PDB file of N, CA and C in Angstrom:
ATOM      1  N   CYS W  40       0.774  -1.106  -0.071  1.00  0.00           N
ATOM      2  CA  CYS W  40       0.055   0.002  -0.180  1.00  0.00           C
ATOM      3  C   CYS W  40       0.930   1.274   0.064  1.00  0.00           C
ATOM      4  N   LEU W  41       0.624   2.123  -0.914  1.00  0.00           N
ATOM      5  CA  LEU W  41       1.334   3.328  -1.040  1.00  0.00           C
ATOM      6  C   LEU W  41       0.314   4.527  -0.622  1.00  0.00           C
ATOM      7  N   PHE W  42       0.833   5.433   0.019  1.00  0.00           N
ATOM      8  CA  PHE W  42       0.005   6.601   0.608  1.00  0.00           C
ATOM      9  C   PHE W  42       0.655   7.987   0.153  1.00  0.00           C
ATOM     10  N   MET W  43      -0.121   8.869  -0.462  1.00  0.00           N
ATOM     11  CA  MET W  43       0.418  10.162  -0.787  1.00  0.00           C
ATOM     12  C   MET W  43      -0.521  11.147  -0.055  1.00  0.00           C
ATOM     13  N   ASN W  44      -0.027  12.086   0.697  1.00  0.00           N
ATOM     14  CA  ASN W  44      -0.799  13.177   1.202  1.00  0.00           C
ATOM     15  C   ASN W  44      -0.509  14.451   0.324  1.00  0.00           C
ATOM     16  N   ILE W  45      -1.629  15.061  -0.161  1.00  0.00           N
ATOM     17  CA  ILE W  45      -1.530  16.162  -1.094  1.00  0.00           C
ATOM     18  C   ILE W  45      -2.258  17.273  -0.345  1.00  0.00           C
ATOM     19  N   ARG W  46      -1.966  18.518  -0.893  1.00  0.00           N
ATOM     20  CA  ARG W  46      -2.546  19.783  -0.433  1.00  0.00           C
ATOM     21  C   ARG W  46      -4.040  19.935  -0.902  1.00  0.00           C
ATOM     22  N   GLY W  47      -4.751  20.574  -0.132  1.00  0.00           N
ATOM     23  CA  GLY W  47      -6.193  20.878  -0.593  1.00  0.00           C
ATOM     24  C   GLY W  47      -7.172  20.323   0.439  1.00  0.00           C
ATOM     25  N   HIS W  48      -8.326  20.211   0.120  1.00  0.00           N
ATOM     26  CA  HIS W  48      -9.471  19.684   0.862  1.00  0.00           C
ATOM     27  C   HIS W  48     -10.319  18.828   0.044  1.00  0.00           C
ATOM     28  N   ASP W  49     -11.001  17.745   0.740  1.00  0.00           N
ATOM     29  CA  ASP W  49     -11.955  17.034   0.216  1.00  0.00           C
ATOM     30  C   ASP W  49     -11.451  16.234  -1.023  1.00  0.00           C
ATOM     31  N   LYS W  50     -10.302  15.513  -0.877  1.00  0.00           N
ATOM     32  CA  LYS W  50      -9.828  14.817  -2.092  1.00  0.00           C
ATOM     33  C   LYS W  50      -9.366  13.440  -1.485  1.00  0.00           C
ATOM     34  N   PHE W  51      -9.955  12.631  -2.278  1.00  0.00           N
ATOM     35  CA  PHE W  51      -9.628  11.187  -1.859  1.00  0.00           C
ATOM     36  C   PHE W  51      -9.645  10.279  -3.172  1.00  0.00           C
ATOM     37  N   GLU W  52      -8.518   9.538  -3.462  1.00  0.00           N
ATOM     38  CA  GLU W  52      -8.439   8.607  -4.570  1.00  0.00           C
ATOM     39  C   GLU W  52      -7.813   7.316  -4.035  1.00  0.00           C
ATOM     40  N   PHE W  53      -8.430   6.323  -4.529  1.00  0.00           N
ATOM     41  CA  PHE W  53      -8.052   4.954  -4.086  1.00  0.00           C
ATOM     42  C   PHE W  53      -7.959   4.205  -5.568  1.00  0.00           C
ATOM     43  N   LEU W  54      -6.505   3.884  -5.765  1.00  0.00           N
ATOM     44  CA  LEU W  54      -6.258   3.367  -7.085  1.00  0.00           C
ATOM     45  C   LEU W  54      -5.838   1.843  -6.770  1.00  0.00           C
ATOM     46  N   LEU W  55      -6.306   0.980  -7.669  1.00  0.00           N
ATOM     47  CA  LEU W  55      -5.766  -0.421  -7.599  1.00  0.00           C
ATOM     48  C   LEU W  55      -4.979  -0.795  -8.726  1.00  0.00           C
ATOM     49  N   VAL W  56      -3.784  -1.473  -8.573  1.00  0.00           N
ATOM     50  CA  VAL W  56      -2.995  -1.814  -9.828  1.00  0.00           C
ATOM     51  C   VAL W  56      -2.788  -3.319  -9.689  1.00  0.00           C
ATOM     52  N   ARG W  57      -2.914  -3.818 -10.914  1.00  0.00           N
ATOM     53  CA  ARG W  57      -2.531  -5.510 -10.936  1.00  0.00           C
ATOM     54  C   ARG W  57      -1.542  -5.562 -12.115  1.00  0.00           C
ATOM     55  N   ASP W  58      -0.612  -6.428 -11.911  1.00  0.00           N
ATOM     56  CA  ASP W  58       0.436  -6.829 -12.997  1.00  0.00           C
ATOM     57  C   ASP W  58       0.684  -8.249 -12.700  1.00  0.00           C
ATOM     58  N   ARG W  59      -0.010  -8.982 -13.711  1.00  0.00           N
ATOM     59  CA  ARG W  59       0.098 -10.418 -13.740  1.00  0.00           C
ATOM     60  C   ARG W  59       1.371 -11.051 -13.691  1.00  0.00           C
ATOM     61  N   GLU W  60       2.407 -10.293 -14.282  1.00  0.00           N
ATOM     62  CA  GLU W  60       3.771 -10.765 -14.400  1.00  0.00           C
ATOM     63  C   GLU W  60       4.494 -10.362 -13.209  1.00  0.00           C
ATOM     64  N   GLY W  61       4.128  -9.424 -12.593  1.00  0.00           N
ATOM     65  CA  GLY W  61       4.500  -8.855 -11.158  1.00  0.00           C
ATOM     66  C   GLY W  61       5.578  -7.893 -11.495  1.00  0.00           C
ATOM     67  N   ILE W  62       5.684  -6.895 -10.583  1.00  0.00           N
ATOM     68  CA  ILE W  62       6.569  -5.745 -10.658  1.00  0.00           C
ATOM     69  C   ILE W  62       7.640  -5.962  -9.548  1.00  0.00           C
ATOM     70  N   THR W  63       8.823  -6.109  -9.869  1.00  0.00           N
ATOM     71  CA  THR W  63      10.142  -6.244  -8.998  1.00  0.00           C
ATOM     72  C   THR W  63      10.720  -4.870  -8.614  1.00  0.00           C
ATOM     73  N   PHE W  64      10.572  -4.488  -7.488  1.00  0.00           N
ATOM     74  CA  PHE W  64      11.213  -3.249  -6.986  1.00  0.00           C
ATOM     75  C   PHE W  64      12.701  -3.484  -6.639  1.00  0.00           C
ATOM     76  N   PRO W  65      13.608  -2.533  -6.895  1.00  0.00           N
ATOM     77  CA  PRO W  65      15.018  -2.576  -6.470  1.00  0.00           C
ATOM     78  C   PRO W  65      15.112  -2.660  -4.868  1.00  0.00           C
ATOM     79  N   SER W  66      15.906  -3.623  -4.440  1.00  0.00           N
ATOM     80  CA  SER W  66      15.996  -3.850  -2.945  1.00  0.00           C
ATOM     81  C   SER W  66      17.353  -4.534  -2.847  1.00  0.00           C
ATOM     82  N   LYS W  67      17.912  -4.445  -1.553  1.00  0.00           N
ATOM     83  CA  LYS W  67      19.132  -5.025  -1.231  1.00  0.00           C
ATOM     84  C   LYS W  67      18.859  -6.573  -1.159  1.00  0.00           C
ATOM     85  N   SER W  68      17.684  -6.954  -0.497  1.00  0.00           N
ATOM     86  CA  SER W  68      17.406  -8.356  -0.354  1.00  0.00           C
ATOM     87  C   SER W  68      16.409  -8.801  -1.600  1.00  0.00           C
ATOM     88  N   SER W  69      16.510  -9.940  -2.037  1.00  0.00           N
ATOM     89  CA  SER W  69      15.615 -10.520  -3.011  1.00  0.00           C
ATOM     90  C   SER W  69      14.158 -10.495  -2.624  1.00  0.00           C
ATOM     91  N   GLN W  70      13.241 -10.005  -3.308  1.00  0.00           N
ATOM     92  CA  GLN W  70      11.796  -9.898  -2.902  1.00  0.00           C
ATOM     93  C   GLN W  70      11.105 -10.724  -4.140  1.00  0.00           C
ATOM     94  N   SER W  71       9.926 -11.220  -3.672  1.00  0.00           N
ATOM     95  CA  SER W  71       8.935 -11.679  -4.716  1.00  0.00           C
ATOM     96  C   SER W  71       8.239 -10.532  -5.525  1.00  0.00           C
ATOM     97  N   PRO W  72       7.979 -10.785  -6.738  1.00  0.00           N
ATOM     98  CA  PRO W  72       7.175  -9.607  -7.432  1.00  0.00           C
ATOM     99  C   PRO W  72       5.926  -9.381  -6.818  1.00  0.00           C
ATOM    100  N   VAL W  73       5.637  -8.102  -7.067  1.00  0.00           N
ATOM    101  CA  VAL W  73       4.269  -7.618  -6.567  1.00  0.00           C
ATOM    102  C   VAL W  73       3.297  -7.493  -7.614  1.00  0.00           C
ATOM    103  N   HIS W  74       2.162  -8.351  -7.289  1.00  0.00           N
ATOM    104  CA  HIS W  74       1.081  -8.436  -8.356  1.00  0.00           C
ATOM    105  C   HIS W  74      -0.066  -7.535  -8.098  1.00  0.00           C
ATOM    106  N   ALA W  75      -0.265  -7.119  -6.903  1.00  0.00           N
ATOM    107  CA  ALA W  75      -1.281  -6.104  -6.312  1.00  0.00           C
ATOM    108  C   ALA W  75      -0.772  -4.909  -5.724  1.00  0.00           C
ATOM    109  N   MET W  76      -1.196  -3.882  -6.045  1.00  0.00           N
ATOM    110  CA  MET W  76      -0.846  -2.630  -5.228  1.00  0.00           C
ATOM    111  C   MET W  76      -2.069  -1.654  -5.056  1.00  0.00           C
ATOM    112  N   PHE W  77      -2.232  -0.976  -3.804  1.00  0.00           N
ATOM    113  CA  PHE W  77      -3.300  -0.183  -3.498  1.00  0.00           C
ATOM    114  C   PHE W  77      -2.517   1.032  -3.101  1.00  0.00           C
ATOM    115  N   ILE W  78      -3.099   1.996  -3.709  1.00  0.00           N
ATOM    116  CA  ILE W  78      -2.561   3.526  -3.916  1.00  0.00           C
ATOM    117  C   ILE W  78      -3.653   4.195  -3.244  1.00  0.00           C
ATOM    118  N   ILE W  79      -3.302   5.316  -2.239  1.00  0.00           N
ATOM    119  CA  ILE W  79      -4.246   6.034  -1.789  1.00  0.00           C
ATOM    120  C   ILE W  79      -3.580   7.432  -1.872  1.00  0.00           C
ATOM    121  N   ILE W  80      -4.450   8.418  -2.241  1.00  0.00           N
ATOM    122  CA  ILE W  80      -3.870   9.921  -2.393  1.00  0.00           C
ATOM    123  C   ILE W  80      -5.042  10.637  -1.985  1.00  0.00           C
ATOM    124  N   SER W  81      -4.704  11.374  -0.652  1.00  0.00           N
ATOM    125  CA  SER W  81      -5.756  12.156  -0.152  1.00  0.00           C
ATOM    126  C   SER W  81      -5.175  13.444   0.418  1.00  0.00           C
ATOM    127  N   THR W  82      -6.198  14.300   0.834  1.00  0.00           N
ATOM    128  CA  THR W  82      -5.854  15.512   1.672  1.00  0.00           C
ATOM    129  C   THR W  82      -5.924  15.084   3.250  1.00  0.00           C
ATOM    130  N   HIS W  83      -5.225  15.962   3.965  1.00  0.00           N
ATOM    131  CA  HIS W  83      -5.376  15.678   5.203  1.00  0.00           C
ATOM    132  C   HIS W  83      -6.519  15.684   6.056  1.00  0.00           C
ATOM    133  N   ASP W  84      -7.617  16.390   5.516  1.00  0.00           N
ATOM    134  CA  ASP W  84      -8.877  16.300   6.115  1.00  0.00           C
ATOM    135  C   ASP W  84      -9.546  15.049   5.881  1.00  0.00           C
ATOM    136  N   GLU W  85      -9.089  14.060   4.931  1.00  0.00           N
ATOM    137  CA  GLU W  85      -9.648  12.897   4.849  1.00  0.00           C
ATOM    138  C   GLU W  85      -9.065  11.754   5.684  1.00  0.00           C
ATOM    139  N   TYR W  86      -8.194  12.124   6.510  1.00  0.00           N
ATOM    140  CA  TYR W  86      -7.394  11.151   7.335  1.00  0.00           C
ATOM    141  C   TYR W  86      -8.300  10.003   7.948  1.00  0.00           C
ATOM    142  N   ILE W  87      -9.307  10.233   8.443  1.00  0.00           N
ATOM    143  CA  ILE W  87     -10.245   9.293   8.947  1.00  0.00           C
ATOM    144  C   ILE W  87     -10.704   8.292   7.789  1.00  0.00           C
ATOM    145  N   PHE W  88     -11.112   8.796   6.753  1.00  0.00           N
ATOM    146  CA  PHE W  88     -11.401   7.951   5.511  1.00  0.00           C
ATOM    147  C   PHE W  88     -10.064   7.034   5.243  1.00  0.00           C
ATOM    148  N   TYR W  89      -8.979   7.697   5.265  1.00  0.00           N
ATOM    149  CA  TYR W  89      -7.730   6.953   4.908  1.00  0.00           C
ATOM    150  C   TYR W  89      -7.563   5.764   5.932  1.00  0.00           C
ATOM    151  N   LEU W  90      -7.748   5.833   7.112  1.00  0.00           N
ATOM    152  CA  LEU W  90      -7.692   4.805   8.068  1.00  0.00           C
ATOM    153  C   LEU W  90      -8.694   3.794   7.716  1.00  0.00           C
ATOM    154  N   HIS W  91      -9.882   4.152   7.485  1.00  0.00           N
ATOM    155  CA  HIS W  91     -10.949   3.176   7.080  1.00  0.00           C
ATOM    156  C   HIS W  91     -10.502   2.403   5.941  1.00  0.00           C
ATOM    157  N   SER W  92     -10.002   2.985   4.828  1.00  0.00           N
ATOM    158  CA  SER W  92      -9.524   2.344   3.777  1.00  0.00           C
ATOM    159  C   SER W  92      -8.332   1.260   4.042  1.00  0.00           C
ATOM    160  N   LEU W  93      -7.680   1.694   5.029  1.00  0.00           N
ATOM    161  CA  LEU W  93      -6.610   0.608   5.321  1.00  0.00           C
ATOM    162  C   LEU W  93      -7.276  -0.594   5.835  1.00  0.00           C
ATOM    163  N   ILE W  94      -8.190  -0.416   6.636  1.00  0.00           N
ATOM    164  CA  ILE W  94      -8.968  -1.584   7.226  1.00  0.00           C
ATOM    165  C   ILE W  94      -9.579  -2.404   5.956  1.00  0.00           C
ATOM    166  N   TRP W  95     -10.132  -1.791   5.021  1.00  0.00           N
ATOM    167  CA  TRP W  95     -10.673  -2.447   3.867  1.00  0.00           C
ATOM    168  C   TRP W  95      -9.597  -3.168   3.175  1.00  0.00           C
ATOM    169  N   ILE W  96      -8.466  -2.565   2.978  1.00  0.00           N
ATOM    170  CA  ILE W  96      -7.368  -3.342   2.242  1.00  0.00           C
ATOM    171  C   ILE W  96      -6.892  -4.465   2.890  1.00  0.00           C
ATOM    172  N   ILE W  97      -6.877  -4.366   4.213  1.00  0.00           N
ATOM    173  CA  ILE W  97      -6.529  -5.720   4.877  1.00  0.00           C
ATOM    174  C   ILE W  97      -7.461  -6.695   4.923  1.00  0.00           C
ATOM    175  N   LYS W  98      -8.812  -6.404   4.907  1.00  0.00           N
ATOM    176  CA  LYS W  98      -9.763  -7.375   4.780  1.00  0.00           C
ATOM    177  C   LYS W  98      -9.827  -8.023   3.568  1.00  0.00           C
ATOM    178  N   ILE W  99      -9.735  -7.181   2.403  1.00  0.00           N
ATOM    179  CA  ILE W  99      -9.475  -7.851   1.073  1.00  0.00           C
ATOM    180  C   ILE W  99      -8.382  -8.801   0.970  1.00  0.00           C
ATOM    181  N   ALA W 100      -7.213  -8.202   1.182  1.00  0.00           N
ATOM    182  CA  ALA W 100      -5.948  -8.918   0.998  1.00  0.00           C
ATOM    183  C   ALA W 100      -5.848 -10.217   1.865  1.00  0.00           C
ATOM    184  N   LYS W 101      -6.622 -10.198   3.064  1.00  0.00           N
ATOM    185  CA  LYS W 101      -6.488 -11.336   3.941  1.00  0.00           C
ATOM    186  C   LYS W 101      -7.315 -12.587   3.438  1.00  0.00           C
ATOM    187  N   ARG W 102      -8.187 -12.353   2.565  1.00  0.00           N
ATOM    188  CA  ARG W 102      -9.055 -13.413   1.985  1.00  0.00           C
ATOM    189  C   ARG W 102      -8.266 -14.331   1.327  1.00  0.00           C
ATOM    190  N   ASP W 103      -8.557 -15.569   1.649  1.00  0.00           N
ATOM    191  CA  ASP W 103      -7.686 -16.843   1.137  1.00  0.00           C
ATOM    192  C   ASP W 103      -7.830 -16.850  -0.455  1.00  0.00           C
ATOM    193  N   ASP W 104      -8.976 -16.467  -0.962  1.00  0.00           N
ATOM    194  CA  ASP W 104      -9.008 -16.646  -2.449  1.00  0.00           C
ATOM    195  C   ASP W 104      -8.683 -15.186  -3.230  1.00  0.00           C
ATOM    196  N   PHE W 105      -8.272 -14.253  -2.556  1.00  0.00           N
ATOM    197  CA  PHE W 105      -8.041 -12.980  -3.303  1.00  0.00           C
ATOM    198  C   PHE W 105      -6.997 -13.104  -4.239  1.00  0.00           C
ATOM    199  N   TYR W 106      -5.804 -13.472  -3.792  1.00  0.00           N
ATOM    200  CA  TYR W 106      -4.551 -13.701  -4.688  1.00  0.00           C
ATOM    201  C   TYR W 106      -4.900 -14.365  -6.054  1.00  0.00           C
ATOM    202  N   ASN W 107      -5.530 -15.595  -6.001  1.00  0.00           N
ATOM    203  CA  ASN W 107      -5.810 -16.149  -7.182  1.00  0.00           C
ATOM    204  C   ASN W 107      -6.840 -15.523  -8.073  1.00  0.00           C
ATOM    205  N   ARG W 108      -7.870 -15.217  -7.428  1.00  0.00           N
ATOM    206  CA  ARG W 108      -9.107 -14.430  -8.056  1.00  0.00           C
ATOM    207  C   ARG W 108      -8.541 -13.107  -8.804  1.00  0.00           C
ATOM    208  N   TRP W 109      -7.652 -12.415  -8.067  1.00  0.00           N
ATOM    209  CA  TRP W 109      -6.898 -11.169  -8.523  1.00  0.00           C
ATOM    210  C   TRP W 109      -6.179 -11.405  -9.868  1.00  0.00           C
ATOM    211  N   LEU W 110      -5.454 -12.360  -9.832  1.00  0.00           N
ATOM    212  CA  LEU W 110      -4.552 -12.711 -10.922  1.00  0.00           C
ATOM    213  C   LEU W 110      -5.335 -13.329 -12.137  1.00  0.00           C
ATOM    214  N   LYS W 111      -6.372 -14.043 -11.919  1.00  0.00           N
ATOM    215  CA  LYS W 111      -7.121 -14.620 -12.947  1.00  0.00           C
ATOM    216  C   LYS W 111      -8.241 -13.910 -13.511  1.00  0.00           C
ATOM    217  N   ALA W 112      -8.666 -12.787 -12.847  1.00  0.00           N
ATOM    218  CA  ALA W 112      -9.604 -11.798 -13.469  1.00  0.00           C
ATOM    219  C   ALA W 112      -9.302 -11.459 -14.864  1.00  0.00           C
ATOM    220  N   ASP W 113     -10.561 -11.358 -15.696  1.00  0.00           N
ATOM    221  CA  ASP W 113     -10.076 -11.133 -17.072  1.00  0.00           C
ATOM    222  C   ASP W 113     -10.334  -9.584 -17.560  1.00  0.00           C
ATOM    223  N   ASN W 114     -10.894  -8.897 -16.741  1.00  0.00           N
ATOM    224  CA  ASN W 114     -11.186  -7.503 -17.005  1.00  0.00           C
ATOM    225  C   ASN W 114     -11.380  -6.498 -15.918  1.00  0.00           C
ATOM    226  N   ILE W 115     -11.581  -5.154 -16.000  1.00  0.00           N
ATOM    227  CA  ILE W 115     -11.769  -4.419 -14.826  1.00  0.00           C
ATOM    228  C   ILE W 115     -13.042  -4.691 -14.115  1.00  0.00           C
ATOM    229  N   LYS W 116     -14.104  -5.033 -14.737  1.00  0.00           N
ATOM    230  CA  LYS W 116     -15.426  -5.463 -14.177  1.00  0.00           C
ATOM    231  C   LYS W 116     -15.174  -6.590 -13.062  1.00  0.00           C
ATOM    232  N   GLU W 117     -14.441  -7.585 -13.561  1.00  0.00           N
ATOM    233  CA  GLU W 117     -14.160  -8.724 -12.570  1.00  0.00           C
ATOM    234  C   GLU W 117     -13.306  -8.148 -11.526  1.00  0.00           C
ATOM    235  N   LEU W 118     -12.280  -7.345 -11.695  1.00  0.00           N
ATOM    236  CA  LEU W 118     -11.354  -6.885 -10.591  1.00  0.00           C
ATOM    237  C   LEU W 118     -12.309  -6.161  -9.520  1.00  0.00           C
ATOM    238  N   ARG W 119     -13.226  -5.216 -10.147  1.00  0.00           N
ATOM    239  CA  ARG W 119     -14.084  -4.391  -9.264  1.00  0.00           C
ATOM    240  C   ARG W 119     -15.104  -5.493  -8.443  1.00  0.00           C
ATOM    241  N   ASP W 120     -15.550  -6.441  -9.091  1.00  0.00           N
ATOM    242  CA  ASP W 120     -16.403  -7.370  -8.519  1.00  0.00           C
ATOM    243  C   ASP W 120     -15.653  -8.228  -7.336  1.00  0.00           C
ATOM    244  N   ILE W 121     -14.352  -8.463  -7.611  1.00  0.00           N
ATOM    245  CA  ILE W 121     -13.542  -9.070  -6.388  1.00  0.00           C
ATOM    246  C   ILE W 121     -13.385  -8.136  -5.365  1.00  0.00           C
ATOM    247  N   ILE W 122     -13.146  -6.869  -5.475  1.00  0.00           N
ATOM    248  CA  ILE W 122     -13.080  -6.059  -4.393  1.00  0.00           C
ATOM    249  C   ILE W 122     -14.355  -5.737  -3.823  1.00  0.00           C
ATOM    250  N   LEU W 123     -15.294  -5.624  -4.278  1.00  0.00           N
ATOM    251  CA  LEU W 123     -16.655  -5.219  -3.812  1.00  0.00           C
ATOM    252  C   LEU W 123     -17.277  -6.497  -3.140  1.00  0.00           C
ATOM    253  N   SER W 124     -17.171  -7.736  -3.637  1.00  0.00           N
ATOM    254  CA  SER W 124     -17.555  -8.878  -3.012  1.00  0.00           C
ATOM    255  C   SER W 124     -16.761  -9.030  -1.715  1.00  0.00           C
ATOM    256  N   SER W 125     -15.436  -8.693  -1.765  1.00  0.00           N
ATOM    257  CA  SER W 125     -14.609  -8.938  -0.577  1.00  0.00           C
ATOM    258  C   SER W 125     -14.981  -7.945   0.661  1.00  0.00           C
ATOM    259  N   LEU W 126     -15.693  -6.937   0.411  1.00  0.00           N
ATOM    260  CA  LEU W 126     -15.979  -5.746   1.148  1.00  0.00           C
ATOM    261  C   LEU W 126     -17.346  -6.227   1.928  1.00  0.00           C
ATOM    262  N   ARG W 127     -18.160  -7.081   1.142  1.00  0.00           N
ATOM    263  CA  ARG W 127     -19.494  -7.342   1.670  1.00  0.00           C
ATOM    264  C   ARG W 127     -19.511  -8.535   2.615  1.00  0.00           C
ATOM    265  N   LYS W 128     -18.399  -9.311   2.536  1.00  0.00           N
ATOM    266  CA  LYS W 128     -18.352 -10.501   3.393  1.00  0.00           C
ATOM    267  C   LYS W 128     -17.776 -10.261   4.812  1.00  0.00           C
TER     268      LYS W 128
END
């Protein structure tokens, strides 16, 4: 999860990124490729909503079937359905 705090008021963006092949970030230790990224961009006045979004991310990522469903989804609609169905349970 990446968080960016921006200037202004009443701004909140939640971006989801998937890369089936995985993204490898430079590091001193070898790491597994990253297939899912959650990016949050918000203003300081949206801090409480930011905290709630972290809870949602944890709920989504902890589901046993999330990783496989995320990689197998064929389109944006399926990715959105995975996220929304994870939040309902």
